[in-house]
JSON list of C-alpha atoms in Angstrom, two decimals:
[
{"chain": "A", "resi": 1, "resn": "MET", "atom": "CA", "xyz": [91.97, 47.29, 144.35]},
{"chain": "A", "resi": 2, "resn": "SER", "atom": "CA", "xyz": [88.94, 49.59, 144.72]},
{"chain": "A", "resi": 3, "resn": "ARG", "atom": "CA", "xyz": [88.92, 51.84, 147.57]},
{"chain": "A", "resi": 4, "resn": "TYR", "atom": "CA", "xyz": [85.32, 51.72, 147.59]},
{"chain": "A", "resi": 5, "resn": "LYS", "atom": "CA", "xyz": [83.28, 49.01, 149.27]},
{"chain": "A", "resi": 6, "resn": "ARG", "atom": "CA", "xyz": [80.27, 46.82, 148.60]},
{"chain": "A", "resi": 7, "resn": "THR", "atom": "CA", "xyz": [78.55, 45.05, 151.09]},
{"chain": "A", "resi": 8, "resn": "GLY", "atom": "CA", "xyz": [76.60, 44.71, 153.83]},
{"chain": "A", "resi": 9, "resn": "GLY", "atom": "CA", "xyz": [78.84, 44.39, 156.43]},
{"chain": "A", "resi": 10, "resn": "ASP", "atom": "CA", "xyz": [80.82, 47.55, 154.80]},
{"chain": "A", "resi": 11, "resn": "VAL", "atom": "CA", "xyz": [77.88, 49.50, 156.23]},
{"chain": "A", "resi": 12, "resn": "VAL", "atom": "CA", "xyz": [78.68, 51.79, 158.53]},
{"chain": "A", "resi": 13, "resn": "ARG", "atom": "CA", "xyz": [75.32, 52.78, 159.74]},
{"chain": "A", "resi": 14, "resn": "TRP", "atom": "CA", "xyz": [71.85, 51.45, 158.57]},
{"chain": "A", "resi": 15, "resn": "PRO", "atom": "CA", "xyz": [69.27, 54.01, 157.87]},
{"chain": "A", "resi": 16, "resn": "ASP", "atom": "CA", "xyz": [66.67, 54.04, 160.03]},
{"chain": "A", "resi": 17, "resn": "ASN", "atom": "CA", "xyz": [63.16, 54.18, 156.50]},
{"chain": "A", "resi": 18, "resn": "SER", "atom": "CA", "xyz": [62.23, 50.02, 156.44]},
{"chain": "A", "resi": 19, "resn": "ASP", "atom": "CA", "xyz": [61.91, 51.20, 152.48]},
{"chain": "A", "resi": 20, "resn": "ALA", "atom": "CA", "xyz": [65.72, 52.57, 152.47]},
{"chain": "A", "resi": 21, "resn": "ARG", "atom": "CA", "xyz": [67.30, 49.33, 154.09]},
{"chain": "A", "resi": 22, "resn": "ALA", "atom": "CA", "xyz": [65.58, 47.22, 152.24]},
{"chain": "A", "resi": 23, "resn": "ALA", "atom": "CA", "xyz": [66.41, 48.98, 148.96]},
{"chain": "A", "resi": 24, "resn": "LEU", "atom": "CA", "xyz": [69.87, 48.68, 149.71]},
{"chain": "A", "resi": 25, "resn": "ALA", "atom": "CA", "xyz": [69.89, 45.46, 150.93]},
{"chain": "A", "resi": 26, "resn": "GLU", "atom": "CA", "xyz": [68.80, 44.83, 147.54]},
{"chain": "A", "resi": 27, "resn": "TRP", "atom": "CA", "xyz": [71.59, 46.38, 145.83]},
{"chain": "A", "resi": 28, "resn": "LEU", "atom": "CA", "xyz": [73.65, 45.39, 148.68]},
{"chain": "A", "resi": 29, "resn": "ALA", "atom": "CA", "xyz": [72.71, 41.64, 147.18]},
{"chain": "A", "resi": 30, "resn": "GLY", "atom": "CA", "xyz": [73.87, 42.39, 143.60]},
{"chain": "A", "resi": 31, "resn": "SER", "atom": "CA", "xyz": [70.30, 42.25, 142.42]},
{"chain": "A", "resi": 32, "resn": "ALA", "atom": "CA", "xyz": [69.81, 46.19, 140.68]},
{"chain": "A", "resi": 33, "resn": "ALA", "atom": "CA", "xyz": [73.53, 47.50, 139.16]},
{"chain": "A", "resi": 34, "resn": "TYR", "atom": "CA", "xyz": [72.71, 50.97, 140.74]},
{"chain": "A", "resi": 35, "resn": "LEU", "atom": "CA", "xyz": [70.78, 51.92, 144.33]},
{"chain": "A", "resi": 36, "resn": "SER", "atom": "CA", "xyz": [67.49, 52.18, 143.50]},
{"chain": "A", "resi": 37, "resn": "GLY", "atom": "CA", "xyz": [66.63, 55.01, 146.35]},
{"chain": "A", "resi": 38, "resn": "ASP", "atom": "CA", "xyz": [64.28, 57.35, 144.53]},
{"chain": "A", "resi": 39, "resn": "SER", "atom": "CA", "xyz": [62.18, 59.35, 146.98]},
{"chain": "A", "resi": 40, "resn": "LEU", "atom": "CA", "xyz": [63.30, 57.57, 149.38]},
{"chain": "A", "resi": 41, "resn": "ASP", "atom": "CA", "xyz": [64.59, 58.44, 153.36]},
{"chain": "A", "resi": 42, "resn": "PHE", "atom": "CA", "xyz": [67.42, 58.26, 153.43]},
{"chain": "A", "resi": 43, "resn": "ARG", "atom": "CA", "xyz": [67.89, 59.71, 157.02]},
{"chain": "A", "resi": 44, "resn": "GLY", "atom": "CA", "xyz": [69.91, 58.39, 160.05]},
{"chain": "A", "resi": 45, "resn": "ALA", "atom": "CA", "xyz": [72.35, 55.85, 157.41]},
{"chain": "A", "resi": 46, "resn": "ASP", "atom": "CA", "xyz": [76.43, 56.41, 157.01]},
{"chain": "A", "resi": 47, "resn": "LEU", "atom": "CA", "xyz": [76.68, 55.34, 153.78]},
{"chain": "A", "resi": 48, "resn": "SER", "atom": "CA", "xyz": [80.79, 56.89, 154.20]},
{"chain": "A", "resi": 49, "resn": "ARG", "atom": "CA", "xyz": [83.51, 54.50, 151.29]},
{"chain": "A", "resi": 50, "resn": "LEU", "atom": "CA", "xyz": [80.53, 52.69, 149.19]},
{"chain": "A", "resi": 51, "resn": "ASP", "atom": "CA", "xyz": [80.84, 52.63, 145.69]},
{"chain": "A", "resi": 52, "resn": "LEU", "atom": "CA", "xyz": [77.35, 54.01, 144.36]},
{"chain": "A", "resi": 53, "resn": "LEU", "atom": "CA", "xyz": [78.48, 54.88, 141.50]},
{"chain": "A", "resi": 54, "resn": "ASP", "atom": "CA", "xyz": [75.60, 56.19, 139.42]},
{"chain": "A", "resi": 55, "resn": "ALA", "atom": "CA", "xyz": [72.92, 55.66, 142.00]},
{"chain": "A", "resi": 56, "resn": "TYR", "atom": "CA", "xyz": [69.58, 57.50, 141.31]},
{"chain": "A", "resi": 57, "resn": "LEU", "atom": "CA", "xyz": [68.45, 59.40, 144.77]},
{"chain": "A", "resi": 58, "resn": "ALA", "atom": "CA", "xyz": [67.04, 61.78, 143.48]},
{"chain": "A", "resi": 59, "resn": "ASP", "atom": "CA", "xyz": [63.70, 63.27, 145.64]},
{"chain": "A", "resi": 60, "resn": "SER", "atom": "CA", "xyz": [65.44, 61.58, 148.67]},
{"chain": "A", "resi": 61, "resn": "GLN", "atom": "CA", "xyz": [65.81, 62.69, 151.73]},
{"chain": "A", "resi": 62, "resn": "LEU", "atom": "CA", "xyz": [69.72, 62.79, 152.78]},
{"chain": "A", "resi": 63, "resn": "VAL", "atom": "CA", "xyz": [69.53, 64.81, 155.63]},
{"chain": "A", "resi": 64, "resn": "GLY", "atom": "CA", "xyz": [72.53, 64.55, 157.89]},
{"chain": "A", "resi": 65, "resn": "VAL", "atom": "CA", "xyz": [73.43, 61.64, 156.21]},
{"chain": "A", "resi": 66, "resn": "ARG", "atom": "CA", "xyz": [76.97, 60.92, 155.75]},
{"chain": "A", "resi": 67, "resn": "PHE", "atom": "CA", "xyz": [78.62, 59.98, 152.87]},
{"chain": "A", "resi": 68, "resn": "GLU", "atom": "CA", "xyz": [82.42, 60.47, 153.44]},
{"chain": "A", "resi": 69, "resn": "GLU", "atom": "CA", "xyz": [84.99, 58.64, 150.62]},
{"chain": "A", "resi": 70, "resn": "ALA", "atom": "CA", "xyz": [81.68, 57.88, 149.20]},
{"chain": "A", "resi": 71, "resn": "ASN", "atom": "CA", "xyz": [81.87, 57.02, 145.16]},
{"chain": "A", "resi": 72, "resn": "LEU", "atom": "CA", "xyz": [79.39, 58.90, 143.85]},
{"chain": "A", "resi": 73, "resn": "GLY", "atom": "CA", "xyz": [80.02, 59.24, 140.17]},
{"chain": "A", "resi": 74, "resn": "ALA", "atom": "CA", "xyz": [77.34, 60.20, 137.99]},
{"chain": "A", "resi": 75, "resn": "ALA", "atom": "CA", "xyz": [74.61, 59.57, 140.88]},
{"chain": "A", "resi": 76, "resn": "ASN", "atom": "CA", "xyz": [70.79, 61.61, 140.48]},
{"chain": "A", "resi": 77, "resn": "LEU", "atom": "CA", "xyz": [70.67, 63.66, 143.19]},
{"chain": "A", "resi": 78, "resn": "ALA", "atom": "CA", "xyz": [68.48, 66.29, 141.80]},
{"chain": "A", "resi": 79, "resn": "ASN", "atom": "CA", "xyz": [66.29, 67.57, 144.33]},
{"chain": "A", "resi": 80, "resn": "ALA", "atom": "CA", "xyz": [67.88, 65.44, 147.31]},
{"chain": "A", "resi": 81, "resn": "GLU", "atom": "CA", "xyz": [67.39, 66.71, 149.80]},
{"chain": "A", "resi": 82, "resn": "ALA", "atom": "CA", "xyz": [70.65, 67.01, 151.37]},
{"chain": "A", "resi": 83, "resn": "ARG", "atom": "CA", "xyz": [71.23, 69.39, 154.24]},
{"chain": "A", "resi": 84, "resn": "GLY", "atom": "CA", "xyz": [73.51, 68.73, 156.49]},
{"chain": "A", "resi": 85, "resn": "ALA", "atom": "CA", "xyz": [74.91, 65.60, 155.09]},
{"chain": "A", "resi": 86, "resn": "ASP", "atom": "CA", "xyz": [79.06, 64.82, 154.89]},
{"chain": "A", "resi": 87, "resn": "PHE", "atom": "CA", "xyz": [80.65, 64.52, 151.53]},
{"chain": "A", "resi": 88, "resn": "SER", "atom": "CA", "xyz": [84.19, 64.91, 152.72]},
{"chain": "A", "resi": 89, "resn": "SER", "atom": "CA", "xyz": [86.47, 63.50, 150.09]},
{"chain": "A", "resi": 90, "resn": "ALA", "atom": "CA", "xyz": [83.20, 61.70, 148.30]},
{"chain": "A", "resi": 91, "resn": "ASP", "atom": "CA", "xyz": [83.97, 61.16, 144.23]},
{"chain": "A", "resi": 92, "resn": "LEU", "atom": "CA", "xyz": [80.62, 63.17, 142.54]},
{"chain": "A", "resi": 93, "resn": "ALA", "atom": "CA", "xyz": [82.71, 63.26, 139.24]},
{"chain": "A", "resi": 94, "resn": "LYS", "atom": "CA", "xyz": [79.25, 64.94, 137.23]},
{"chain": "A", "resi": 95, "resn": "ALA", "atom": "CA", "xyz": [76.89, 63.92, 139.65]},
{"chain": "A", "resi": 96, "resn": "ASP", "atom": "CA", "xyz": [73.25, 65.95, 138.81]},
{"chain": "A", "resi": 97, "resn": "LEU", "atom": "CA", "xyz": [72.32, 67.46, 141.87]},
{"chain": "A", "resi": 98, "resn": "VAL", "atom": "CA", "xyz": [70.47, 69.71, 140.19]},
{"chain": "A", "resi": 99, "resn": "GLY", "atom": "CA", "xyz": [67.48, 71.59, 142.94]},
{"chain": "A", "resi": 100, "resn": "CYS", "atom": "CA", "xyz": [69.58, 69.96, 145.15]},
{"chain": "A", "resi": 101, "resn": "ALA", "atom": "CA", "xyz": [68.82, 71.63, 149.84]},
{"chain": "A", "resi": 102, "resn": "GLY", "atom": "CA", "xyz": [72.27, 71.06, 150.50]},
{"chain": "A", "resi": 103, "resn": "GLY", "atom": "CA", "xyz": [72.54, 74.09, 152.97]},
{"chain": "A", "resi": 104, "resn": "ALA", "atom": "CA", "xyz": [75.35, 73.08, 155.69]},
{"chain": "A", "resi": 105, "resn": "ALA", "atom": "CA", "xyz": [76.56, 70.18, 153.97]},
{"chain": "A", "resi": 106, "resn": "ARG", "atom": "CA", "xyz": [79.96, 69.24, 153.78]},
{"chain": "A", "resi": 107, "resn": "PHE", "atom": "CA", "xyz": [82.04, 68.77, 150.54]},
{"chain": "A", "resi": 108, "resn": "ARG", "atom": "CA", "xyz": [85.28, 69.50, 151.72]},
{"chain": "A", "resi": 109, "resn": "SER", "atom": "CA", "xyz": [88.31, 67.89, 149.72]},
{"chain": "A", "resi": 110, "resn": "ALA", "atom": "CA", "xyz": [85.17, 66.56, 146.96]},
{"chain": "A", "resi": 111, "resn": "ARG", "atom": "CA", "xyz": [85.82, 66.22, 143.49]},
{"chain": "A", "resi": 112, "resn": "LEU", "atom": "CA", "xyz": [82.79, 68.07, 141.50]},
{"chain": "A", "resi": 113, "resn": "PHE", "atom": "CA", "xyz": [84.91, 67.99, 138.27]},
{"chain": "A", "resi": 114, "resn": "ALA", "atom": "CA", "xyz": [81.17, 67.99, 136.02]},
{"chain": "A", "resi": 115, "resn": "VAL", "atom": "CA", "xyz": [78.71, 68.59, 138.13]},
{"chain": "A", "resi": 116, "resn": "GLN", "atom": "CA", "xyz": [75.02, 69.59, 137.32]},
{"chain": "A", "resi": 117, "resn": "LEU", "atom": "CA", "xyz": [74.56, 72.19, 140.48]},
{"chain": "A", "resi": 118, "resn": "ASP", "atom": "CA", "xyz": [71.23, 74.09, 138.45]},
{"chain": "A", "resi": 119, "resn": "ASP", "atom": "CA", "xyz": [69.14, 75.94, 141.16]},
{"chain": "A", "resi": 120, "resn": "ALA", "atom": "CA", "xyz": [71.55, 73.73, 143.88]},
{"chain": "A", "resi": 121, "resn": "VAL", "atom": "CA", "xyz": [70.73, 75.22, 147.30]},
{"chain": "A", "resi": 122, "resn": "LEU", "atom": "CA", "xyz": [73.82, 75.35, 148.97]},
{"chain": "A", "resi": 123, "resn": "ASP", "atom": "CA", "xyz": [73.91, 78.27, 151.56]},
{"chain": "A", "resi": 124, "resn": "GLY", "atom": "CA", "xyz": [76.81, 77.63, 154.64]},
{"chain": "A", "resi": 125, "resn": "ALA", "atom": "CA", "xyz": [77.81, 74.59, 152.55]},
{"chain": "A", "resi": 126, "resn": "ASP", "atom": "CA", "xyz": [82.09, 74.00, 152.93]},
{"chain": "A", "resi": 127, "resn": "PHE", "atom": "CA", "xyz": [83.76, 73.32, 150.05]},
{"chain": "A", "resi": 128, "resn": "GLY", "atom": "CA", "xyz": [86.97, 73.84, 151.06]},
{"chain": "A", "resi": 129, "resn": "HIS", "atom": "CA", "xyz": [90.07, 72.49, 148.89]},
{"chain": "A", "resi": 130, "resn": "ALA", "atom": "CA", "xyz": [86.80, 70.58, 146.83]},
{"chain": "A", "resi": 131, "resn": "ILE", "atom": "CA", "xyz": [87.59, 70.25, 142.68]},
{"chain": "A", "resi": 132, "resn": "LEU", "atom": "CA", "xyz": [84.43, 71.63, 140.85]},
{"chain": "A", "resi": 133, "resn": "ASN", "atom": "CA", "xyz": [86.12, 71.85, 137.89]},
{"chain": "A", "resi": 134, "resn": "SER", "atom": "CA", "xyz": [83.51, 72.63, 134.57]},
{"chain": "A", "resi": 135, "resn": "ALA", "atom": "CA", "xyz": [80.89, 71.97, 137.01]},
{"chain": "A", "resi": 136, "resn": "THR", "atom": "CA", "xyz": [77.41, 74.10, 135.92]},
{"chain": "A", "resi": 137, "resn": "LEU", "atom": "CA", "xyz": [76.05, 76.23, 138.86]},
{"chain": "A", "resi": 138, "resn": "TYR", "atom": "CA", "xyz": [72.99, 78.70, 136.80]},
{"chain": "A", "resi": 139, "resn": "LYS", "atom": "CA", "xyz": [70.49, 80.48, 139.48]},
{"chain": "A", "resi": 140, "resn": "THR", "atom": "CA", "xyz": [73.92, 77.68, 142.82]},
{"chain": "A", "resi": 141, "resn": "ASP", "atom": "CA", "xyz": [72.10, 79.62, 146.13]},
{"chain": "A", "resi": 142, "resn": "LEU", "atom": "CA", "xyz": [76.34, 79.34, 147.77]},
{"chain": "A", "resi": 143, "resn": "ARG", "atom": "CA", "xyz": [75.77, 82.74, 149.94]},
{"chain": "A", "resi": 144, "resn": "GLY", "atom": "CA", "xyz": [78.15, 82.44, 152.87]},
{"chain": "A", "resi": 145, "resn": "ALA", "atom": "CA", "xyz": [79.20, 79.39, 151.31]},
{"chain": "A", "resi": 146, "resn": "ASN", "atom": "CA", "xyz": [83.18, 78.19, 152.60]},
{"chain": "A", "resi": 147, "resn": "LEU", "atom": "CA", "xyz": [84.81, 78.17, 148.95]},
{"chain": "A", "resi": 148, "resn": "GLU", "atom": "CA", "xyz": [88.66, 78.75, 149.98]},
{"chain": "A", "resi": 149, "resn": "TYR", "atom": "CA", "xyz": [90.91, 76.43, 148.23]},
{"chain": "A", "resi": 150, "resn": "ALA", "atom": "CA", "xyz": [88.41, 75.39, 145.35]},
{"chain": "A", "resi": 151, "resn": "SER", "atom": "CA", "xyz": [88.64, 75.09, 141.81]},
{"chain": "A", "resi": 152, "resn": "LEU", "atom": "CA", "xyz": [86.47, 76.44, 140.18]},
{"chain": "A", "resi": 153, "resn": "ARG", "atom": "CA", "xyz": [88.62, 75.91, 136.84]},
{"chain": "A", "resi": 154, "resn": "TRP", "atom": "CA", "xyz": [86.52, 76.34, 133.72]},
{"chain": "A", "resi": 155, "resn": "CYS", "atom": "CA", "xyz": [82.78, 76.21, 136.05]},
{"chain": "A", "resi": 156, "resn": "LYS", "atom": "CA", "xyz": [79.67, 78.00, 134.03]},
{"chain": "A", "resi": 157, "resn": "LEU", "atom": "CA", "xyz": [78.12, 80.72, 136.42]},
{"chain": "A", "resi": 158, "resn": "GLY", "atom": "CA", "xyz": [75.34, 81.35, 135.65]},
{"chain": "A", "resi": 159, "resn": "GLY", "atom": "CA", "xyz": [74.04, 83.60, 133.20]},
{"chain": "A", "resi": 160, "resn": "THR", "atom": "CA", "xyz": [73.08, 87.37, 133.87]},
{"chain": "A", "resi": 161, "resn": "SER", "atom": "CA", "xyz": [69.52, 85.90, 134.58]},
{"chain": "A", "resi": 162, "resn": "MET", "atom": "CA", "xyz": [70.48, 83.14, 136.53]},
{"chain": "A", "resi": 163, "resn": "PRO", "atom": "CA", "xyz": [74.26, 84.62, 138.13]},
{"chain": "A", "resi": 164, "resn": "THR", "atom": "CA", "xyz": [75.88, 81.90, 141.28]},
{"chain": "A", "resi": 165, "resn": "VAL", "atom": "CA", "xyz": [75.42, 83.92, 144.05]},
{"chain": "A", "resi": 166, "resn": "LEU", "atom": "CA", "xyz": [77.68, 84.12, 146.02]},
{"chain": "A", "resi": 167, "resn": "SER", "atom": "CA", "xyz": [76.57, 87.05, 148.71]},
{"chain": "A", "resi": 168, "resn": "GLY", "atom": "CA", "xyz": [78.96, 86.37, 151.68]},
{"chain": "A", "resi": 169, "resn": "ALA", "atom": "CA", "xyz": [81.36, 83.55, 150.09]},
{"chain": "A", "resi": 170, "resn": "ARG", "atom": "CA", "xyz": [84.37, 83.17, 151.31]},
{"chain": "A", "resi": 171, "resn": "MET", "atom": "CA", "xyz": [87.20, 82.46, 148.42]},
{"chain": "A", "resi": 172, "resn": "PHE", "atom": "CA", "xyz": [90.83, 83.36, 149.49]},
{"chain": "A", "resi": 173, "resn": "GLY", "atom": "CA", "xyz": [92.06, 81.25, 147.07]},
{"chain": "A", "resi": 174, "resn": "CYS", "atom": "CA", "xyz": [89.49, 79.44, 144.79]},
{"chain": "A", "resi": 175, "resn": "GLN", "atom": "CA", "xyz": [91.34, 78.71, 141.67]},
{"chain": "A", "resi": 176, "resn": "LEU", "atom": "CA", "xyz": [89.26, 80.23, 138.71]},
{"chain": "A", "resi": 177, "resn": "ASP", "atom": "CA", "xyz": [90.87, 79.64, 135.47]},
{"chain": "A", "resi": 178, "resn": "GLY", "atom": "CA", "xyz": [88.09, 79.75, 131.98]},
{"chain": "A", "resi": 179, "resn": "ALA", "atom": "CA", "xyz": [85.53, 80.44, 134.79]},
{"chain": "A", "resi": 180, "resn": "LYS", "atom": "CA", "xyz": [83.07, 81.92, 132.38]},
{"chain": "A", "resi": 181, "resn": "GLY", "atom": "CA", "xyz": [79.39, 84.30, 133.36]},
{"chain": "A", "resi": 182, "resn": "ALA", "atom": "CA", "xyz": [77.76, 86.30, 136.36]},
{"chain": "A", "resi": 183, "resn": "VAL", "atom": "CA", "xyz": [77.59, 86.00, 139.54]},
{"chain": "A", "resi": 184, "resn": "VAL", "atom": "CA", "xyz": [76.67, 87.97, 142.64]},
{"chain": "A", "resi": 185, "resn": "GLY", "atom": "CA", "xyz": [78.43, 89.31, 145.28]},
{"chain": "A", "resi": 186, "resn": "PRO", "atom": "CA", "xyz": [80.00, 90.74, 147.24]},
{"chain": "A", "resi": 187, "resn": "VAL", "atom": "CA", "xyz": [82.49, 87.54, 148.34]},
{"chain": "A", "resi": 188, "resn": "PHE", "atom": "CA", "xyz": [85.19, 87.22, 151.57]},
{"chain": "A", "resi": 189, "resn": "VAL", "atom": "CA", "xyz": [88.96, 87.78, 149.17]},
{"chain": "A", "resi": 190, "resn": "ASP", "atom": "CA", "xyz": [91.01, 87.36, 152.12]},
{"chain": "A", "resi": 191, "resn": "GLU", "atom": "CA", "xyz": [91.65, 84.24, 154.49]},
{"chain": "A", "resi": 192, "resn": "GLY", "atom": "CA", "xyz": [90.73, 86.90, 157.84]},
{"chain": "A", "resi": 193, "resn": "ALA", "atom": "CA", "xyz": [87.26, 86.77, 155.95]},
{"chain": "A", "resi": 194, "resn": "THR", "atom": "CA", "xyz": [87.32, 90.86, 156.94]},
{"chain": "A", "resi": 195, "resn": "ARG", "atom": "CA", "xyz": [88.03, 92.00, 153.24]},
{"chain": "A", "resi": 196, "resn": "SER", "atom": "CA", "xyz": [84.74, 92.10, 150.90]},
{"chain": "A", "resi": 197, "resn": "LEU", "atom": "CA", "xyz": [84.30, 92.69, 147.13]},
{"chain": "A", "resi": 198, "resn": "GLY", "atom": "CA", "xyz": [81.16, 93.34, 144.19]},
{"chain": "A", "resi": 199, "resn": "GLY", "atom": "CA", "xyz": [80.32, 95.16, 141.92]},
{"chain": "A", "resi": 200, "resn": "GLY", "atom": "CA", "xyz": [83.96, 96.22, 139.46]},
{"chain": "A", "resi": 201, "resn": "ASP", "atom": "CA", "xyz": [86.15, 95.27, 142.56]},
{"chain": "A", "resi": 202, "resn": "LEU", "atom": "CA", "xyz": [85.17, 91.78, 142.41]},
{"chain": "A", "resi": 203, "resn": "GLU", "atom": "CA", "xyz": [84.97, 91.36, 138.53]},
{"chain": "A", "resi": 204, "resn": "ALA", "atom": "CA", "xyz": [88.56, 92.63, 139.03]},
{"chain": "A", "resi": 205, "resn": "TRP", "atom": "CA", "xyz": [88.96, 89.96, 141.57]},
{"chain": "A", "resi": 206, "resn": "LEU", "atom": "CA", "xyz": [87.65, 87.22, 139.48]},
{"chain": "A", "resi": 207, "resn": "SER", "atom": "CA", "xyz": [89.84, 88.21, 136.51]},
{"chain": "A", "resi": 208, "resn": "ALA", "atom": "CA", "xyz": [93.60, 88.14, 138.86]},
{"chain": "A", "resi": 209, "resn": "GLN", "atom": "CA", "xyz": [92.21, 84.20, 139.62]},
{"chain": "A", "resi": 210, "resn": "GLY", "atom": "CA", "xyz": [92.38, 83.32, 136.67]},
{"chain": "A", "resi": 211, "resn": "ALA", "atom": "CA", "xyz": [88.62, 84.45, 135.23]},
{"chain": "A", "resi": 212, "resn": "GLU", "atom": "CA", "xyz": [87.70, 84.67, 131.50]},
{"chain": "A", "resi": 213, "resn": "SER", "atom": "CA", "xyz": [84.49, 86.60, 131.03]},
{"chain": "A", "resi": 214, "resn": "VAL", "atom": "CA", "xyz": [82.76, 87.08, 135.40]},
{"chain": "A", "resi": 215, "resn": "ARG", "atom": "CA", "xyz": [80.01, 89.73, 135.50]},
{"chain": "A", "resi": 216, "resn": "VAL", "atom": "CA", "xyz": [78.70, 91.10, 138.77]},
{"chain": "A", "resi": 217, "resn": "VAL", "atom": "CA", "xyz": [75.62, 92.19, 138.15]},
{"chain": "A", "resi": 218, "resn": "GLY", "atom": "CA", "xyz": [73.96, 92.66, 142.01]}
]
């Protein structure tokens, strides 16, 4: 039996916007195969634990929306405004977050396998203990993000001209086996976030964490 839910009675809090409420109600009633919420305003909603597989939320307003333990597998959140949204323990496997603005969002313990994060702005976001295996992060802005104990195995960390920006990120306990690409540092590598590394020292540290080939370009 699925731990995810899909009935109107399972919505913790409905969106404030009437168009977003109508789209959510239509989907919950079974009139649509997936939630079609592109360009709609879902602010004020708590959609925790809902089964939002394949949801289409591109260009939507998700600022402060709660998706804790929700299923957002293969969902489209491209260019969504998601600052301060809470995706803790959510499943976003293979989701599209290209261009998403999610500064200070929470992805703690979330499953982000093969997620697309290219051009996303996620400064100060919390990815502690999250699984980002095989994610793509070309030109992803992770300045000041918490990546402690996150798994970034086999990630594509951008290219020389489109590096992943990790300046000020906390990466103690990160797993980077097979990761490739280019990053901008420096990053904090100790548990107390007092020791930062950049340049060749950061490259050596990344290699020691299992990275296959990651260049520090800034």
